Each structure stands twice: as structure tokens, then as C-alpha cells.
Amino acid sequence: MYRPALSVVIPCYNEAACLDLLHARVAAAARAAVGDDHEIVLINDGSRDDSWAVMQRLSEQDPRLVAINLSRNHGHQLALTAGLDLCSGEQILIIDADLQDPPELLTDMRATMAAQGADVVYAVRRKREGETIFKKATAAAFYRVLDRVTDTPIPLDTGDFRLMSRRALDALLSLPEQARFIRGMVAWVGFRQVPFPYDRAERHAGETNYPLGKMVRLAFDAVTGFSTAPLRFASHASVILAGASLLLLFYILWGFFEGSPVQGWTSTMLVVTVLSAAQMFVLGMIGEYLGRLYIESKRRPLYLVADIAGPVKGRSTLGFNAAEPSPEFELADERRAAE
């Protein structure tokens, strides 16, 4: 199978306003790095604007551009998984469509990979232009809490913007879980991974596709996918509450023998409320993990492809591609050609 030197994988959701400039900048960066030996893979994640129409137009203009249209909105991480599964390059650059991550850094990232013999060069944000103080503060807190609770060390202040070797990507594609936190999964597969500091720019156009609700969901995927710390909370809480109950018992006995028995509805209800809150939290976390086990047990494809525009070279291994000829159809074609 022929593999181009480079694949650039870009998940897109409602990015019609960015796509023309995105294509121009990414194509120029790819040509500067490897000449024409590259492919650009755009994934339309069920966009509600004209993103798919723009992608089709761009694929007609650029023979190295592949546009993949998913059957519905799968979410950023699964859309990115589809692009990684269907790309075919020896090196793979992951970048978002909003142009906050400069594609012009590709040449320097490839130089860093070659100089340090790395399989992954992950971009570390020094500055985050155009983002609110709340977004910066919560992002910083998220990465640091995640580093404390996860069993796999995940680099701080990194997104999905990174350059990977083919063997690192193949290792990543061997992980079939549904709830995907790709930057954590890349850290888990290992190999040599090195940081690449950069300044993140302001979004070129449109609005962020990661509001607070999606960020919370991603945080849950990260924590539950790489740590059992929330489940261990039950054991720690039981020890703490048992100690507090023992102290409360001593206090009640002391009051009884002193002739001033403890009275009061407030203290009783406080204890009941604290215990109930702890129990509900533990039950909620157990339910979260059980729900993920239920989803994983169904073994559904990670993504569904409806249409493809352009010369896709990869073949689906984690999803279902309705635009891909079935093995039986290809076998019949080979038999007819042989006859």
C-alpha cells in the first residue's frame, strides 16, 4: 500500500467560514514540509452549515484533499478517530479547523521529531489568545487535577495538536474504546514523546464548538478512562466518616455522663445530609463506570461514514464506511478482471 509522507487530519463542525483559509494555510504548510507527497483529510462531523458543500468544492480543486462526511454528529473525539482511521500517511498531523493552532509550525515539528528520534511531538500552549479568564482558569485546573488523579501521566496544557509517526498511530488505533480522550490515549501508548512549546492564536471565525457542557463531558471521559480514583473515594470517605462518627459517639457519651445530653434536630439532620451526599456521590460514580461498561459491551462502530469526496487511501477498522465497497463486491470485481 502506498503511503504519502504526511497526512493532515482535521475534524470540522460548523466551520464553513474557516475552511477556505484553513485549506490554503494547511496546503501551503504541507507543501513546504514534504512537497506534493501529502494528503489533507477533512472530517465533517454532522455540521449544520455549508461545511460539507465547501469540502466537496475543495476536494474538486485539490486532488490531495479527502473530505469525509459522517452520518451524524459523533463529537470531536470520534470525528478525529474517523480521520485517523482513514488517513494513510507515514506522519500524521492533528490540528483543529479554527486555526488557533498554526499549521505553519509543521516544518519545525517535523525537525523536532527527526532531531530527537520521537514518535510524537505534542504542542504545549504557552499563551491562549482570545479566550476568557474563566476558560483559561478552568483549563489550567482541569489539566492539573487530571495529572493528580490519572494513572497515566498526561502532559499539561496540551490539546490534540500534535505530530505522530505511523507506528504510534497504529498503536493508538488498536485501542477500541468508545469514550475516547485521544490526548490521554496517545500518552498511554508510550514511545518517545517530546513537547513543542507554542503560542495559541485567537479563533479565526465562528464560535467555539466546546462549550462548558462538552468540556465537562470530556473531563468525565478523561478521568473515568484513565483513573479509578473516583471509585476509591468510597473507601476513603468511609474511613473519614467512621472516624467522625466515633468522635461524635464520644461526645454524646460525655454529654450523657455530665448530665447534659445532646439535644437538637439540626445536628442530626447535618449528619444525615453529609452521609446521604457521600452515598449519592459514590453511587453516581459507580453508575458512571457501569454505564461506560454497558456502552463498551455493545461493540458498536465508533463512527459511521455516509459520503467521501476525494481519493481516500485508508480503510475503516474502527467504524463503518457506507461509501467503501464491500469485500464481496471487490472480490467479484477481481474475479471479473481475471476472466
Short mmCIF file of N, CA, C and O in Angstrom, two decimals, residues 222-282:
data_model
loop_
_atom_site.label_atom_id
_atom_site.label_comp_id
_atom_site.label_asym_id
_atom_site.label_seq_id
_atom_site.Cartn_x
_atom_site.Cartn_y
_atom_site.Cartn_z
N ALA A 222 -12.05 11.77 30.39
CA ALA A 222 -10.63 11.72 30.74
C ALA A 222 -10.42 11.01 32.07
O ALA A 222 -9.57 10.12 32.19
N VAL A 223 -11.19 11.40 33.08
CA VAL A 223 -11.00 10.85 34.42
C VAL A 223 -11.40 9.38 34.46
O VAL A 223 -10.65 8.52 34.95
N THR A 224 -12.58 9.06 33.94
CA THR A 224 -13.04 7.67 34.02
C THR A 224 -12.30 6.75 33.06
O THR A 224 -12.24 5.55 33.27
N GLY A 225 -11.71 7.32 32.00
CA GLY A 225 -10.96 6.50 31.06
C GLY A 225 -9.56 6.17 31.53
O GLY A 225 -8.96 5.19 31.06
N PHE A 226 -9.01 6.98 32.45
CA PHE A 226 -7.62 6.78 32.83
C PHE A 226 -7.40 6.72 34.34
O PHE A 226 -6.25 6.77 34.79
N SER A 227 -8.45 6.62 35.11
CA SER A 227 -8.28 6.58 36.56
C SER A 227 -9.46 5.88 37.23
O SER A 227 -10.60 5.97 36.77
N THR A 228 -9.16 5.18 38.32
CA THR A 228 -10.20 4.60 39.18
C THR A 228 -10.29 5.38 40.49
O THR A 228 -10.92 4.90 41.44
N ALA A 229 -9.68 6.56 40.54
CA ALA A 229 -9.68 7.35 41.77
C ALA A 229 -11.09 7.66 42.28
O ALA A 229 -11.34 7.60 43.49
N PRO A 230 -12.06 8.00 41.40
CA PRO A 230 -13.41 8.26 41.93
C PRO A 230 -14.02 7.06 42.64
O PRO A 230 -14.76 7.23 43.60
N LEU A 231 -13.72 5.86 42.16
CA LEU A 231 -14.24 4.68 42.84
C LEU A 231 -13.56 4.48 44.19
O LEU A 231 -14.18 3.99 45.15
N ARG A 232 -12.28 4.83 44.29
CA ARG A 232 -11.58 4.69 45.57
C ARG A 232 -12.06 5.71 46.59
O ARG A 232 -11.80 5.57 47.78
N PHE A 233 -12.78 6.74 46.11
CA PHE A 233 -13.31 7.75 47.03
C PHE A 233 -14.19 7.11 48.09
O PHE A 233 -14.21 7.55 49.25
N ALA A 234 -14.92 6.06 47.72
CA ALA A 234 -15.82 5.39 48.67
C ALA A 234 -15.05 4.86 49.86
O ALA A 234 -15.46 5.01 51.03
N SER A 235 -13.90 4.24 49.61
CA SER A 235 -13.10 3.68 50.71
C SER A 235 -12.56 4.80 51.60
O SER A 235 -12.63 4.71 52.84
N HIS A 236 -12.05 5.86 51.00
CA HIS A 236 -11.51 6.95 51.79
C HIS A 236 -12.61 7.65 52.59
O HIS A 236 -12.42 7.98 53.77
N ALA A 237 -13.77 7.86 51.94
CA ALA A 237 -14.87 8.52 52.64
C ALA A 237 -15.38 7.69 53.81
O ALA A 237 -15.73 8.23 54.86
N SER A 238 -15.41 6.37 53.64
CA SER A 238 -15.90 5.51 54.73
C SER A 238 -14.99 5.59 55.95
O SER A 238 -15.47 5.61 57.08
N VAL A 239 -13.67 5.67 55.73
CA VAL A 239 -12.75 5.77 56.85
C VAL A 239 -12.93 7.11 57.57
O VAL A 239 -12.98 7.18 58.81
N ILE A 240 -13.03 8.18 56.79
CA ILE A 240 -13.20 9.51 57.39
C ILE A 240 -14.51 9.61 58.16
O ILE A 240 -14.55 10.10 59.30
N LEU A 241 -15.60 9.13 57.55
CA LEU A 241 -16.91 9.20 58.21
C LEU A 241 -16.97 8.29 59.43
O LEU A 241 -17.63 8.62 60.43
N ALA A 242 -16.28 7.14 59.37
CA ALA A 242 -16.25 6.26 60.55
C ALA A 242 -15.52 6.95 61.70
O ALA A 242 -15.96 6.88 62.87
N GLY A 243 -14.42 7.64 61.41
CA GLY A 243 -13.71 8.37 62.45
C GLY A 243 -14.56 9.50 63.03
O GLY A 243 -14.60 9.70 64.25
N ALA A 244 -15.27 10.22 62.13
CA ALA A 244 -16.13 11.31 62.60
C ALA A 244 -17.27 10.76 63.46
O ALA A 244 -17.65 11.36 64.48
N SER A 245 -17.83 9.62 63.08
CA SER A 245 -18.92 9.00 63.86
C SER A 245 -18.42 8.58 65.24
O SER A 245 -19.14 8.72 66.25
N LEU A 246 -17.19 8.07 65.31
CA LEU A 246 -16.63 7.66 66.60
C LEU A 246 -16.45 8.86 67.52
O LEU A 246 -16.78 8.81 68.71
N LEU A 247 -15.94 9.95 66.96
CA LEU A 247 -15.79 11.17 67.76
C LEU A 247 -17.14 11.69 68.23
O LEU A 247 -17.28 12.14 69.38
N LEU A 248 -18.15 11.63 67.37
CA LEU A 248 -19.48 12.08 67.75
C LEU A 248 -20.07 11.20 68.85
O LEU A 248 -20.73 11.69 69.78
N LEU A 249 -19.79 9.88 68.79
CA LEU A 249 -20.26 8.98 69.85
C LEU A 249 -19.63 9.33 71.19
O LEU A 249 -20.32 9.38 72.23
N PHE A 250 -18.32 9.61 71.19
CA PHE A 250 -17.65 10.00 72.43
C PHE A 250 -18.24 11.30 72.98
O PHE A 250 -18.43 11.45 74.20
N TYR A 251 -18.57 12.22 72.09
CA TYR A 251 -19.15 13.49 72.52
C TYR A 251 -20.52 13.29 73.15
O TYR A 251 -20.86 13.89 74.19
N ILE A 252 -21.32 12.39 72.56
CA ILE A 252 -22.66 12.12 73.11
C ILE A 252 -22.56 11.44 74.47
O ILE A 252 -23.29 11.79 75.42
N LEU A 253 -21.66 10.46 74.58
CA LEU A 253 -21.48 9.77 75.87
C LEU A 253 -20.98 10.73 76.95
O LEU A 253 -21.43 10.67 78.11
N TRP A 254 -20.05 11.61 76.57
CA TRP A 254 -19.54 12.58 77.54
C TRP A 254 -20.66 13.49 78.02
O TRP A 254 -20.79 13.78 79.21
N GLY A 255 -21.51 13.94 77.11
CA GLY A 255 -22.64 14.78 77.49
C GLY A 255 -23.63 14.04 78.38
O GLY A 255 -24.19 14.61 79.32
N PHE A 256 -23.85 12.74 78.11
CA PHE A 256 -24.78 11.96 78.91
C PHE A 256 -24.31 11.82 80.35
O PHE A 256 -25.08 12.02 81.31
N PHE A 257 -23.01 11.48 80.52
CA PHE A 257 -22.50 11.29 81.88
C PHE A 257 -22.32 12.62 82.63
O PHE A 257 -22.28 12.63 83.85
N GLU A 258 -22.22 13.71 81.88
CA GLU A 258 -22.10 15.02 82.51
C GLU A 258 -23.47 15.58 82.90
O GLU A 258 -23.57 16.65 83.51
N GLY A 259 -24.52 14.87 82.54
CA GLY A 259 -25.86 15.32 82.88
C GLY A 259 -26.46 16.31 81.91
O GLY A 259 -27.49 16.92 82.22
N SER A 260 -25.83 16.49 80.75
CA SER A 260 -26.38 17.41 79.74
C SER A 260 -26.41 16.69 78.39
O SER A 260 -25.54 16.91 77.56
N PRO A 261 -27.41 15.79 78.26
CA PRO A 261 -27.49 15.03 76.99
C PRO A 261 -27.63 15.96 75.79
O PRO A 261 -28.25 17.01 75.87
N VAL A 262 -27.01 15.53 74.68
CA VAL A 262 -27.02 16.33 73.46
C VAL A 262 -28.43 16.36 72.88
O VAL A 262 -29.08 15.34 72.72
N GLN A 263 -28.90 17.56 72.59
CA GLN A 263 -30.21 17.71 72.01
C GLN A 263 -30.07 18.50 70.70
O GLN A 263 -29.07 19.15 70.45
N GLY A 264 -31.10 18.43 69.91
CA GLY A 264 -31.08 19.28 68.71
C GLY A 264 -31.35 18.52 67.43
O GLY A 264 -30.71 17.51 67.17
N TRP A 265 -32.27 19.02 66.69
CA TRP A 265 -32.62 18.44 65.40
C TRP A 265 -31.59 18.80 64.33
O TRP A 265 -31.29 18.02 63.44
N THR A 266 -30.97 19.99 64.45
CA THR A 266 -30.05 20.49 63.42
C THR A 266 -28.84 19.58 63.27
O THR A 266 -28.44 19.22 62.16
N SER A 267 -28.23 19.20 64.40
CA SER A 267 -27.03 18.35 64.32
C SER A 267 -27.35 17.00 63.71
O SER A 267 -26.57 16.46 62.93
N THR A 268 -28.52 16.47 64.05
CA THR A 268 -28.90 15.17 63.48
C THR A 268 -29.07 15.26 61.97
O THR A 268 -28.58 14.41 61.21
N MET A 269 -29.78 16.28 61.54
CA MET A 269 -30.00 16.42 60.11
C MET A 269 -28.71 16.72 59.36
O MET A 269 -28.53 16.31 58.21
N LEU A 270 -27.76 17.42 60.00
CA LEU A 270 -26.48 17.68 59.36
C LEU A 270 -25.74 16.38 59.08
O LEU A 270 -25.20 16.18 57.98
N VAL A 271 -25.72 15.50 60.06
CA VAL A 271 -25.06 14.21 59.88
C VAL A 271 -25.74 13.41 58.78
O VAL A 271 -25.08 12.82 57.90
N VAL A 272 -27.07 13.37 58.80
CA VAL A 272 -27.81 12.61 57.79
C VAL A 272 -27.53 13.18 56.39
O VAL A 272 -27.32 12.43 55.42
N THR A 273 -27.50 14.50 56.28
CA THR A 273 -27.26 15.13 54.98
C THR A 273 -25.87 14.81 54.45
O THR A 273 -25.69 14.49 53.26
N VAL A 274 -24.86 14.91 55.31
CA VAL A 274 -23.48 14.63 54.89
C VAL A 274 -23.35 13.18 54.43
O VAL A 274 -22.77 12.88 53.38
N LEU A 275 -23.89 12.25 55.21
CA LEU A 275 -23.81 10.84 54.84
C LEU A 275 -24.55 10.56 53.54
O LEU A 275 -24.07 9.81 52.68
N SER A 276 -25.73 11.16 53.39
CA SER A 276 -26.51 10.94 52.18
C SER A 276 -25.79 11.49 50.94
O SER A 276 -25.78 10.85 49.88
N ALA A 277 -25.18 12.66 51.09
CA ALA A 277 -24.45 13.24 49.97
C ALA A 277 -23.28 12.36 49.56
O ALA A 277 -23.04 12.14 48.36
N ALA A 278 -22.56 11.84 50.53
CA ALA A 278 -21.44 10.95 50.22
C ALA A 278 -21.92 9.68 49.53
O ALA A 278 -21.31 9.22 48.55
N GLN A 279 -23.01 9.12 50.02
CA GLN A 279 -23.55 7.90 49.41
C GLN A 279 -24.00 8.14 47.97
O GLN A 279 -23.72 7.33 47.08
N MET A 280 -24.70 9.26 47.74
CA MET A 280 -25.17 9.55 46.40
C MET A 280 -24.02 9.81 45.44
O MET A 280 -24.06 9.41 44.27
N PHE A 281 -22.95 10.45 45.93
CA PHE A 281 -21.79 10.68 45.08
C PHE A 281 -21.16 9.35 44.67
O PHE A 281 -20.83 9.14 43.50
N VAL A 282 -21.00 8.48 45.64
CA VAL A 282 -20.39 7.18 45.34
C VAL A 282 -21.27 6.39 44.37
O VAL A 282 -20.78 5.79 43.40
#
